C-alpha cells in the first residue's frame, strides 16, 4: 500500500471517529444541559419567574448586544463584568448580610472567622441545593433568594436604564443610559440573569459540582476548583509533551525535503489569465477597505475601555455604543479574512483549469455583490437591534443574535450560507475537467475541494440553534462555527492553498506537497475537532466534555512546535533564485504566519488551554491576547499574504514599492506585538492573579479595572494600535495604488 493511500485512510479514520465522538457528546449536552424550568417559585408557591420570561430575557440580552456587553459563563466582551459572576457574588453578599444581621445583629464583614464560616455554610446549603423537580419542571427557592432577586433586579434596572446613581458605573462598563428602554424587557432580562447564575452554583443531580463545573470561582458560595480540573490539566500537559516527542522523532526520521532544480524563471509567467481572474481585483479592494474599517472599530472599542461613554469627549456612545463597535470589529475580521481567502480560491480554480466554465465571470460578480449586501445589511441590522428598535422576533431574524462572532441575524446567516455554496460551485466547476485527467495534482485538488466543501457546509452549524434555544446547546453549536469553521477547515484550506501555490511556482514537488498536506491535516484535525470542547468546559456541559477538551486540545499545539522549521524553509525559498524575489513579501507574510502560529496560537493559546488555567482566566484579557495574536496574527497575516500572491500574479510585470511593503510588513507585525506585550498580556496577568486570590467577580470589577495603574496599562495599548493602524492604512493605499495605476 502506498504512503499516500495510507494517509488518506488515516484522514478518513480521524474525521469519522472524531465527528462521531463530537456528535455523541453533543447529544449528551442536550440531555444534561441546565434545565429551563416551567416556573421558579417561592416557599408559598408564589411565581417569581416563568419559562417564557427566562427565554424572552435571553432574547432581550441578545438584542442589546449579548456577548458583546460583558460575558455570560465567561464568553463575550471584557469591559463590563461577567453578569453571572457579578450576580452570584452580589447575591451571596446580600444573603450573608441578611443572615448575619438576623443571627448576630452585624454585617457579615463584622463577624469573626468562625461566625463567617457558619454563615457561609448556611448560604451554601441554600444556593447549592438542586431543587429542580423534573416531574413538574419547577424550581423552588428560599425567601432569602427571593429578596436577593428583588434587590438585584432593582440594581440592574438602574444600571441598564437611567438611574443617575449608576452614571459612573455605566461609564466604567461602557453601557449607555437606557440600553434597555422597557421595564418589562428589563424584568425578563433579570429572569435570564438569575437562571444563568442559578446554573453556575446549583449542583448537578447526584454530583458535588455545579452545572458549570463550579465556574466562576467564588469561595463564598463554595465555587472552588475541583480535582477533575487538576487531573485533566495534568493529562493534557503530559500528552502534549509525549506527542511533541513523537512528532519530532517522525520529523527527524523522515529527513529533509527532496532537493530538485528550481525553475530559472517564474512559471506563472506562462500561465494564462481568464476573464474571471481579473474580476478578483474588486474583492481585494473590499478586503482592504474592510481591514481599515475593522481597525477603526477596534480603536473605538479599545478606547471605550478607558472612556466608557465617549471618544475623546465626543458622546459617541449615543450613536455607536460599545456593543455595536465591538460587534462590527469582530464580525468585520471574519468578513475580510474570509473574503481574502475566498477570492484566492476564485483565482486559483480557473488558473489550474486554464479557462473559465460558462457563466464563471457572472458568478464571480454576482457573489461579490451578494457579499457586499450581506456585510452592509447585517451591520445595519445589528445597529437597529442594539438600539432597541426591533421586537424580539425581528431582532433574531434581521438584528443582533448576541453570540460573539455569529452576531448577524438569522436571515443574513442563511444568505451567507447560500453565498458560500455559490462560491463552492464556482470552485468545483473549473476543477472537474482537471480531476478527470488524473494528473499528478489530482490528490492535492481533491483535498482542496474537500476543504472548500467543508467551508461551505460547516457554516450551516450556525443554523442549528433557534431563537430560544437553551444557552448551553447554543454554545455547543456556536463553537462548531467559531472553532471548526474558522479555526478548523479554513486552516486546512490555507494549508492546501499555500502548498498549491508553491507547487505552481515550481518550489515544491507535487507528491511531496500532497503528502505534507494530508499529513498536516491529519495531525491538526486529530486535536482540532474534539479540541472544540475546550471552549465548553464551563458552559453547562457534562464532565466528560472537559476531559475530552483538555486531552485533545493539547494536540492542537503539537504541530506548532516545528513551526520554526516551516518559517526557515519559507525564508530559504524567498532567497532561492532571482525571480522568486518578486514573491518576497507574500512569502514574508507566510513567515509571519509561522511566528504568530507559535506565539499567538501556541504560547498564548496554551496559557488559557488547561482546565485549571481556564477556570481562573476564562473571560479575562488573556483571551483577547490569544484572540488578537491568533486571529489577526495567523489568519489575518495569511489573508494578506494570499492577497499579495494574487496581486503579484495579476500584476506580474509591475514593480512593487519596496519601501511601502517593508513599512506595511514591519508596522503590522511590530504593532500587533506591542499591543499584546504592552497592554493585553500585563492586564491579563494582573486579572488572573486577582481571580485566583479573590474570584472572577473581582477580576472583572470596576474596582480593579479602574485603578490608575490598570488604566495606564490600557492606555499603553495605543502605542501598538497606532503603529499597527498606520501599517493597515499603508496596505490599503498600496492595493489601490497598484490596481488603479496605468499598466507599464
XYZ file of C-alpha atoms in Angstrom:
744
model
C 0.000 0.000 0.000
C 1.407 3.409 -0.970
C 2.184 6.067 1.626
C -0.375 8.340 0.005
C -3.141 5.752 0.335
C -2.237 5.110 3.983
C -2.527 8.821 4.698
C -5.931 9.011 3.012
C -7.126 6.109 5.178
C -5.760 7.868 8.259
C -7.529 11.071 7.249
C -10.851 9.225 6.814
C -10.497 7.494 10.208
C -9.640 10.708 12.057
C -12.589 12.559 10.538
C -15.165 9.786 11.060
C -14.126 8.865 14.617
C -13.707 12.460 15.776
C -17.052 13.629 14.448
C -18.769 10.552 15.895
C -17.440 11.433 19.356
C -18.249 15.122 18.857
C -21.809 14.211 17.878
C -22.277 11.734 20.731
C -21.282 14.239 23.397
C -23.347 16.864 21.644
C -26.301 14.558 22.327
C -25.158 14.324 25.974
C -25.104 18.119 26.189
C -28.719 18.180 25.004
C -29.611 15.690 27.762
C -27.650 17.266 30.617
C -27.894 20.997 29.883
C -29.076 23.145 32.822
C -32.873 22.831 32.688
C -35.053 25.842 31.963
C -37.884 25.456 34.498
C -41.537 25.972 33.727
C -41.619 28.207 36.802
C -39.375 29.471 39.578
C -41.448 29.667 42.757
C -41.014 30.644 46.403
C -41.814 28.627 49.565
C -45.501 29.535 49.252
C -45.636 28.607 45.546
C -45.646 32.282 44.575
C -44.301 32.557 41.000
C -41.085 34.578 40.668
C -40.189 33.857 37.032
C -41.690 31.730 34.269
C -40.018 29.794 31.467
C -41.240 32.316 28.912
C -39.773 35.202 30.903
C -36.398 33.419 31.089
C -36.416 32.633 27.366
C -37.579 36.124 26.404
C -34.960 37.515 28.795
C -32.267 35.643 26.899
C -33.557 37.304 23.714
C -33.547 40.731 25.400
C -29.939 40.176 26.460
C -29.095 39.152 22.887
C -30.855 42.183 21.424
C -28.798 44.670 23.436
C -25.587 43.008 22.244
C -25.469 39.805 24.300
C -21.882 38.580 24.448
C -20.703 41.969 23.163
C -21.686 43.558 26.524
C -19.842 41.721 29.263
C -19.948 37.940 29.386
C -22.219 35.073 30.406
C -20.405 31.923 31.609
C -17.159 33.679 30.617
C -17.874 34.111 26.900
C -18.081 37.583 25.409
C -16.610 41.073 25.843
C -14.265 42.306 28.549
C -15.162 45.855 29.624
C -18.380 45.131 31.522
C -18.444 42.283 34.103
C -19.403 38.677 33.639
C -23.040 39.025 34.597
C -23.284 35.555 36.138
C -20.174 36.124 38.304
C -21.424 39.602 39.212
C -24.969 38.446 40.125
C -23.633 35.429 42.041
C -21.308 37.456 44.240
C -23.806 40.248 44.874
C -26.497 37.699 45.738
C -24.105 35.903 48.111
C -23.120 39.140 49.915
C -26.795 40.203 50.213
C -27.875 36.872 51.735
C -24.832 36.667 54.042
C -25.544 40.157 55.369
C -29.201 39.231 55.899
C -28.301 36.011 57.740
C -25.636 37.781 59.832
C -27.937 40.634 60.879
C -30.630 38.169 61.869
C -28.231 35.960 63.867
C -25.707 38.466 65.253
C -27.140 41.938 64.514
C -23.975 42.659 62.485
C -22.994 42.688 58.836
C -21.121 39.670 57.515
C -17.859 41.668 57.285
C -18.047 42.450 61.027
C -18.231 38.788 62.110
C -15.383 36.664 63.429
C -13.875 33.999 61.157
C -15.783 31.240 62.972
C -19.073 33.113 62.634
C -18.406 33.836 58.961
C -17.723 30.145 58.350
C -21.105 29.282 59.870
C -22.893 31.842 57.712
C -21.163 30.577 54.558
C -22.260 27.018 55.272
C -25.869 28.199 55.621
C -25.600 30.170 52.387
C -24.118 27.225 50.503
C -26.761 24.832 51.811
C -29.342 27.230 50.376
C -27.923 28.115 46.964
C -26.105 24.888 46.042
C -29.027 22.535 46.695
C -30.750 21.464 43.472
C -34.479 21.961 43.965
C -35.466 21.383 40.335
C -38.364 18.918 40.142
C -38.075 17.098 36.817
C -41.683 15.856 37.035
C -43.202 19.343 37.304
C -40.356 21.409 35.821
C -40.465 23.725 38.863
C -37.533 25.220 40.794
C -38.297 26.217 44.375
C -36.118 28.878 46.009
C -35.892 30.265 49.553
C -37.328 33.533 50.807
C -33.788 34.874 51.171
C -33.136 34.308 47.476
C -36.449 35.935 46.562
C -35.419 39.058 48.467
C -31.987 38.956 46.812
C -33.673 38.763 43.393
C -35.808 41.817 44.205
C -32.715 43.738 45.344
C -30.608 42.751 42.328
C -33.442 43.338 39.860
C -33.606 46.916 41.097
C -29.830 47.193 40.860
C -29.640 46.006 37.241
C -32.681 48.056 36.262
C -30.866 51.171 37.490
C -27.702 50.171 35.657
C -29.225 49.334 32.268
C -31.890 52.044 32.335
C -31.442 55.602 33.640
C -30.864 55.731 37.415
C -28.463 58.695 37.983
C -26.729 56.797 40.819
C -25.221 54.439 38.223
C -23.766 57.122 35.951
C -20.162 56.407 36.949
C -20.616 52.638 36.803
C -22.238 52.890 33.369
C -19.214 54.909 32.268
C -16.837 52.261 33.625
C -18.774 49.457 31.925
C -19.271 51.357 28.608
C -23.032 50.821 28.877
C -25.120 53.743 27.521
C -28.041 55.079 29.501
C -31.330 53.372 28.577
C -29.648 50.384 26.933
C -32.895 48.660 27.897
C -35.796 51.038 27.347
C -38.751 48.974 28.592
C -39.217 47.898 32.274
C -40.905 44.690 31.117
C -37.878 43.808 28.982
C -35.660 44.578 31.979
C -37.689 42.216 34.184
C -37.277 39.448 31.626
C -33.533 40.017 31.289
C -33.230 39.771 35.079
C -35.056 36.438 34.850
C -32.446 35.214 32.380
C -29.568 36.547 34.511
C -30.920 34.682 37.539
C -31.357 31.415 35.646
C -27.854 31.626 34.126
C -26.433 32.349 37.596
C -28.516 29.547 39.180
C -26.746 27.130 36.802
C -23.302 28.308 37.990
C -23.896 27.402 41.659
C -26.605 24.708 41.707
C -25.166 21.208 41.945
C -25.954 18.698 39.222
C -28.189 15.806 40.334
C -26.159 13.305 42.397
C -22.935 15.292 41.974
C -20.964 17.801 44.040
C -20.265 20.232 41.192
C -22.444 22.903 39.651
C -23.799 22.747 36.102
C -20.865 24.936 35.023
C -18.307 22.835 36.937
C -18.125 25.367 39.794
C -17.302 28.252 37.454
C -16.991 31.163 38.276
C -14.633 30.860 41.201
C -16.193 32.362 44.334
C -15.258 30.965 47.726
C -18.359 32.420 49.433
C -20.716 30.036 47.623
C -18.334 27.066 47.522
C -17.341 27.501 43.859
C -13.775 26.218 44.062
C -11.549 24.275 41.680
C -12.196 20.520 41.656
C -9.782 17.597 41.445
C -11.035 16.903 37.892
C -9.719 20.283 36.784
C -6.280 19.417 38.141
C -6.245 15.832 36.857
C -7.220 16.640 33.288
C -4.866 19.617 33.206
C -2.063 17.221 34.108
C -3.182 14.740 31.462
C -3.219 17.449 28.794
C 0.323 18.610 29.627
C 1.732 15.051 29.747
C 0.030 14.190 26.447
C 1.366 17.392 24.900
C 4.940 16.541 25.850
C 4.590 12.940 24.671
C 3.135 13.870 21.282
C 5.763 16.578 20.763
C 8.427 13.910 21.215
C 6.690 11.569 18.754
C 6.320 14.325 16.149
C 9.953 15.397 16.445
C 11.047 11.746 16.084
C 8.857 11.375 12.980
C 10.163 14.618 11.526
C 13.839 13.704 12.058
C 13.291 10.174 10.726
C 11.550 11.452 7.588
C 14.596 13.571 6.721
C 14.860 16.760 4.734
C 12.706 17.749 1.790
C 13.683 16.444 -1.616
C 16.126 18.650 -3.490
C 15.395 19.462 -7.104
C 16.133 22.108 -9.646
C 14.253 25.351 -9.159
C 12.885 26.859 -12.402
C 15.099 29.519 -13.947
C 12.125 31.843 -14.436
C 8.697 32.367 -12.916
C 6.392 29.521 -14.103
C 3.361 31.762 -13.585
C 4.541 33.990 -16.426
C 3.400 31.234 -18.763
C 0.059 30.910 -17.042
C -2.927 32.170 -18.988
C -5.278 34.681 -17.419
C -9.030 34.131 -17.667
C -11.654 36.914 -17.535
C -12.938 35.785 -14.118
C -9.421 36.002 -12.647
C -9.278 39.714 -13.443
C -12.624 40.206 -11.657
C -10.977 39.263 -8.349
C -9.495 42.762 -8.212
C -12.632 44.276 -6.706
C -12.667 41.622 -3.963
C -9.213 42.833 -2.947
C -10.430 46.433 -2.850
C -13.178 45.403 -0.448
C -10.744 43.382 1.658
C -8.520 46.467 2.011
C -11.403 48.750 2.957
C -12.851 46.258 5.430
C -9.456 45.912 7.163
C -9.313 49.671 7.629
C -12.901 49.797 8.902
C -12.248 46.901 11.267
C -9.200 48.666 12.719
C -11.169 51.902 13.165
C -13.869 49.981 15.047
C -11.131 48.312 17.101
C -9.626 51.678 18.074
C -13.026 52.991 19.193
C -13.811 49.762 21.048
C -10.474 49.794 22.888
C -10.936 53.459 23.785
C -14.279 52.678 25.417
C -12.212 50.717 27.969
C -10.841 53.997 29.359
C -13.612 56.449 28.381
C -16.757 54.367 28.504
C -19.260 56.998 27.384
C -17.404 58.696 24.566
C -14.425 59.094 22.279
C -12.076 61.892 23.404
C -15.035 63.851 24.767
C -17.414 63.132 21.887
C -20.552 61.327 23.248
C -20.193 58.631 20.611
C -21.971 56.010 22.707
C -25.307 57.637 21.897
C -24.826 56.810 18.204
C -22.317 53.942 18.204
C -22.353 52.230 21.601
C -19.643 49.789 22.633
C -21.877 46.810 21.770
C -22.105 47.989 18.148
C -18.432 48.869 17.630
C -17.233 45.602 19.171
C -19.748 43.595 17.144
C -18.575 45.222 13.936
C -14.910 44.876 14.953
C -15.138 41.105 15.495
C -17.505 40.452 12.589
C -15.505 42.507 10.082
C -12.429 40.449 10.983
C -14.237 37.297 9.873
C -15.632 39.032 6.788
C -12.386 40.451 5.411
C -10.278 37.381 6.192
C -12.878 35.084 4.651
C -13.202 37.370 1.609
C -9.419 37.327 1.061
C -9.371 33.538 1.232
C -12.467 33.092 -0.924
C -11.005 35.466 -3.513
C -7.809 33.405 -3.561
C -9.875 30.301 -4.236
C -11.749 32.040 -7.053
C -8.380 32.981 -8.554
C -6.759 29.556 -8.214
C -9.596 27.373 -9.583
C -9.640 28.786 -13.153
C -5.840 29.211 -13.045
C -5.484 25.446 -12.643
C -8.001 24.712 -15.403
C -6.640 27.377 -17.723
C -10.111 28.567 -18.722
C -13.443 29.685 -17.309
C -16.532 27.489 -17.417
C -19.647 29.116 -18.818
C -21.019 31.939 -16.621
C -17.975 31.838 -14.304
C -17.429 35.578 -14.664
C -21.100 36.286 -13.974
C -20.943 34.041 -10.896
C -17.869 35.829 -9.543
C -19.541 39.230 -9.986
C -22.868 38.054 -8.530
C -21.149 36.583 -5.467
C -19.247 39.829 -4.940
C -22.390 41.960 -4.787
C -24.149 39.371 -2.629
C -21.280 39.527 -0.110
C -21.423 43.335 -0.085
C -25.157 43.168 0.662
C -24.599 40.652 3.487
C -21.891 42.793 5.104
C -23.833 46.070 4.957
C -27.228 44.527 5.694
C -26.059 42.568 8.734
C -24.198 45.595 10.145
C -27.289 47.786 9.764
C -29.478 45.129 11.388
C -27.116 44.865 14.352
C -27.247 48.613 14.911
C -31.059 48.595 14.869
C -31.079 45.652 17.291
C -28.700 47.161 19.847
C -30.542 50.485 19.695
C -33.691 48.522 20.699
C -35.599 49.433 17.539
C -36.716 45.851 16.765
C -39.005 43.444 18.575
C -37.503 40.169 19.777
C -38.546 38.114 16.748
C -37.419 40.766 14.234
C -34.137 41.084 16.108
C -33.458 37.346 15.823
C -34.048 37.361 12.068
C -32.567 40.685 10.995
C -30.822 42.234 14.010
C -28.321 41.036 16.581
C -28.210 37.407 17.742
C -25.900 38.285 20.620
C -23.441 35.442 20.108
C -19.828 36.543 19.597
C -18.572 36.010 16.004
C -22.030 34.875 14.854
C -23.902 38.038 15.803
C -25.560 38.549 12.424
C -29.317 37.923 12.217
C -30.616 34.565 11.041
C -31.699 35.927 7.642
C -28.146 37.144 6.992
C -26.751 33.804 8.186
C -28.873 31.948 5.649
C -27.945 34.455 2.934
C -24.236 33.943 3.714
C -24.651 30.152 3.641
C -26.208 30.392 0.171
C -23.294 32.603 -0.889
C -20.798 30.021 0.376
C -22.458 27.273 -1.653
C -22.365 29.546 -4.707
C -18.631 30.017 -4.048
C -18.261 26.230 -3.766
C -19.916 25.795 -7.165
C -17.514 28.363 -8.633
C -14.634 26.295 -7.171
C -15.846 22.904 -8.368
C -16.865 23.729 -11.965
C -13.399 24.734 -13.272
C -11.652 21.878 -11.455
C -13.846 18.962 -12.535
C -12.248 18.663 -16.006
C -8.794 18.685 -14.371
C -9.791 15.913 -11.975
C -10.943 13.732 -14.861
C -7.468 13.936 -16.421
C -5.960 12.235 -13.320
C -2.848 14.415 -13.336
C -0.209 14.414 -10.589
C -2.056 17.274 -8.881
C -5.253 15.209 -8.578
C -4.936 14.353 -4.856
C -3.966 17.908 -3.995
C -7.026 19.186 -5.876
C -9.248 16.637 -4.098
C -8.035 17.907 -0.703
C -8.578 21.464 -1.919
C -12.184 20.629 -2.851
C -12.751 18.802 0.444
C -11.710 21.922 2.338
C -13.908 24.110 0.110
C -16.879 21.800 0.702
C -16.280 21.862 4.453
C -16.123 25.676 4.467
C -19.492 25.875 2.723
C -21.140 23.056 4.689
C -19.973 23.620 8.254
C -21.193 27.199 8.388
C -24.645 25.569 8.489
C -23.922 24.703 12.145
C -24.858 28.321 12.823
C -28.456 27.466 11.913
C -28.727 24.671 14.490
C -29.963 26.846 17.340
C -33.251 28.674 17.454
C -34.398 31.955 18.933
C -34.952 30.481 22.395
C -32.582 27.511 22.447
C -31.012 26.668 25.814
C -27.765 28.658 26.102
C -25.656 25.525 26.745
C -26.883 23.971 23.494
C -26.492 27.210 21.518
C -22.898 27.456 22.782
C -22.171 23.928 21.548
C -23.228 24.817 18.008
C -21.689 28.288 18.121
C -18.272 26.758 18.681
C -18.829 24.489 15.702
C -18.793 27.714 13.671
C -16.078 29.615 15.549
C -13.708 26.692 16.141
C -14.431 24.132 13.426
C -15.328 26.536 10.621
C -12.930 29.398 11.315
C -10.055 27.609 13.077
C -10.546 24.184 11.510
C -11.498 23.985 7.869
C -10.140 27.387 6.910
C -6.839 26.110 8.336
C -6.993 23.083 6.029
C -7.931 25.328 3.101
C -4.949 27.575 3.858
C -2.559 24.619 4.083
C -3.689 23.311 0.692
C -3.608 26.721 -0.974
C -0.078 27.508 0.229
C 1.176 24.099 -0.890
C -0.550 24.529 -4.233
C 0.998 27.961 -4.773
C 4.490 26.619 -4.045
C 3.883 23.716 -6.450
C 2.755 26.133 -9.153
C 5.867 28.225 -8.544
C 7.995 25.110 -9.012
C 9.336 25.324 -5.445
C 7.794 22.074 -4.232
C 7.178 18.710 -5.868
C 3.532 17.782 -6.266
C 3.894 14.435 -4.487
C 5.795 15.984 -1.583
C 3.197 18.730 -1.262
C 0.332 16.231 -1.337
C 1.860 14.014 1.356
C 2.647 17.044 3.550
C -0.860 18.452 3.192
C -2.635 15.198 4.067
C -0.285 14.509 6.993
C -0.639 18.074 8.322
C -4.421 17.827 8.055
C -4.459 14.539 9.987
C -2.283 15.994 12.760
C -4.302 19.195 13.002
C -7.720 17.532 12.880
C -6.696 14.847 15.389
C -6.748 17.531 18.033
C -8.786 20.217 16.318
C -12.172 18.503 16.036
C -12.504 17.257 19.611
C -10.467 20.253 20.760
C -13.693 22.184 20.154
C -14.700 21.027 23.624
C -12.027 23.145 25.328
C -14.295 26.148 24.741
C -17.115 24.369 26.580
C -15.583 23.376 29.940
C -17.860 25.723 31.875
C -20.836 26.146 29.542
C -23.284 23.812 31.260
C -21.729 20.658 29.802
C -21.033 17.260 31.431
C -17.602 16.468 32.931
C -16.668 14.183 30.025
C -16.627 17.226 27.742
C -13.914 18.786 29.895
C -11.878 15.559 29.852
C -12.058 15.297 26.057
C -11.471 19.002 25.503
C -8.401 19.064 27.744
C -6.938 15.933 26.170
C -7.435 16.715 22.510
C -6.959 20.480 22.541
C -3.416 19.840 23.794
C -2.813 18.043 20.498
C -3.605 21.276 18.622
C -0.369 22.743 19.996
C 1.793 19.791 18.897
C 2.359 20.720 15.212
C 3.241 24.282 16.237
C 6.449 23.025 17.842
C 8.026 22.587 14.399
C 6.767 25.942 13.171
C 10.287 27.386 13.242
C 11.327 24.860 10.604
C 8.430 25.958 8.410
C 9.428 29.609 8.802
C 13.074 28.869 7.976
C 12.032 26.753 4.983
C 9.914 29.618 3.613
C 12.723 32.087 4.257
C 15.147 29.918 2.233
C 12.602 29.771 -0.596
C 12.459 33.577 -0.687
C 16.235 33.639 -1.308
C 16.463 30.653 -3.663
C 16.587 32.417 -7.028
C 16.364 35.865 -8.577
C 12.807 35.711 -9.891
C 11.418 34.425 -6.578
C 12.319 37.784 -5.037
C 9.218 39.113 -6.759
C 7.306 36.955 -4.252
C 9.394 38.087 -1.299
C 6.635 39.904 0.549
C 3.903 37.270 0.160
C 6.421 34.715 1.449
C 7.450 37.022 4.303
C 3.825 37.189 5.391
C 3.847 33.364 5.411
C 6.872 33.582 7.715
C 4.894 35.975 9.924
C 2.064 33.423 9.975
C 4.528 30.833 11.296
C 5.725 33.232 14.017
C 2.208 34.088 15.167
C 1.169 30.445 14.952
C 3.856 29.693 17.512
C 3.343 32.732 19.770
C -0.343 33.590 19.378
C -1.918 30.199 18.761
C 0.739 28.137 20.582
C 2.132 30.009 23.601
C -0.751 32.390 24.291
C -3.257 29.677 23.387
C -1.806 27.126 25.790
C -1.754 29.738 28.589
C -5.560 29.508 28.654
C -5.948 25.931 27.470
C -5.572 23.580 30.506
C -8.812 23.377 32.542
C -7.230 24.616 35.766
C -5.851 27.676 33.943
C -9.078 28.441 32.125
C -11.034 28.076 35.373
C -9.375 31.242 36.639
C -8.815 33.182 33.382
C -11.871 32.496 31.200
C -13.272 35.886 30.310
C -10.145 37.852 31.257
C -7.789 39.762 28.941
C -5.734 36.628 28.405
C -8.490 35.632 25.953
C -8.242 38.696 23.651
C -4.453 38.327 23.934
C -4.800 34.914 22.294
C -7.642 36.120 20.051
C -5.787 39.066 18.524
C -2.455 37.309 18.052
C -4.066 34.167 16.636
C -6.932 35.626 14.596
C -5.039 38.518 13.040
C -1.550 37.133 13.574
C -2.299 33.806 11.885
C -5.437 34.133 9.766
C -5.151 37.857 9.104
C -1.477 37.734 8.082
C -2.269 34.699 5.942
C -5.167 36.559 4.308
C -2.829 39.456 3.482
C -0.176 37.047 2.203
C -2.663 35.277 -0.080
C -3.935 38.632 -1.338
C -0.360 39.653 -2.177
C 0.215 36.356 -4.027
C -2.838 37.073 -6.160
C -1.737 40.677 -6.770
C 1.790 39.541 -7.704
C 0.299 37.172 -10.275
C -2.283 39.627 -11.606
C 0.272 42.437 -11.924
C 3.281 40.290 -12.745
C 5.108 42.978 -14.756
C 4.594 45.804 -12.251
C 7.435 46.915 -9.989
C 6.302 46.995 -6.383
C 7.063 49.808 -3.967
C 9.586 48.013 -1.741
C 9.682 50.769 0.888
C 5.907 50.674 1.233
C 5.846 46.874 1.547
C 8.634 46.921 4.126
C 6.734 49.506 6.164
C 3.480 47.518 5.905
C 5.097 44.259 6.974
C 7.033 45.549 9.947
C 4.445 48.029 11.237
C 1.629 45.480 11.273
C 3.782 42.851 12.994
C 5.517 45.177 15.454
C 2.237 46.958 16.194
C 0.463 43.684 16.931
C 3.316 42.526 19.170
C 3.356 45.834 21.065
C -0.420 45.675 21.540
C -0.017 42.217 23.064
C 3.051 42.748 25.243
C 2.489 46.317 26.471
C -1.215 46.011 27.314
C -3.179 42.801 26.832
C -0.633 40.463 28.465
C 0.077 42.517 31.633
C -3.624 43.335 32.103
C -4.491 39.654 31.694
C -1.796 38.516 34.155
C -2.901 41.066 36.755
C -6.526 39.980 36.374
C -5.534 36.295 36.630
C -3.721 36.920 39.939
C -6.774 38.722 41.329
C -9.098 35.987 40.047
C -7.083 33.312 41.866
C -6.984 35.331 45.079
C -10.441 36.927 45.182
C -12.617 35.333 42.499
C -13.798 36.023 38.974
C -16.213 38.716 40.130
C -13.334 40.894 41.367
C -11.085 40.282 38.346
C -13.784 41.818 36.136
C -14.978 44.513 38.573
C -14.784 48.273 38.044
C -12.961 48.421 41.386
C -9.988 46.626 39.813
C -10.267 47.697 36.189
C -10.427 51.427 37.011
C -7.348 51.515 39.237
C -4.881 54.134 37.902
C -2.166 51.582 37.082
C -4.689 49.410 35.233
C -5.954 52.398 33.245
C -2.351 53.223 32.339
C -1.828 49.691 31.042
C -4.965 50.046 28.926
C -3.700 53.372 27.544
C -0.379 51.739 26.607
C -2.257 49.743 24.022
C -2.491 52.949 21.969
C 1.222 52.613 21.098
C 0.818 49.273 19.358
C -2.567 50.217 17.935
C -1.123 53.364 16.311
C 1.824 51.548 14.721
C -0.478 48.784 13.545
C -3.071 51.238 12.209
C -0.534 53.084 10.053
C 0.541 49.750 8.588
C -3.035 48.873 7.674
C -3.608 52.286 6.065
C -0.425 51.822 4.051
C -1.619 48.376 2.919
C -4.917 49.821 1.709
C -3.082 52.596 -0.156
C -0.684 50.051 -1.692
C -3.517 47.842 -3.029
C -5.383 50.740 -4.615
C -2.210 52.304 -5.998
C -1.147 49.026 -7.586
C -4.531 48.099 -9.043
C -5.525 51.548 -10.333
C -2.228 52.741 -11.827
C -1.753 52.538 -15.577
C -0.113 49.282 -16.590
C 3.537 49.628 -17.577
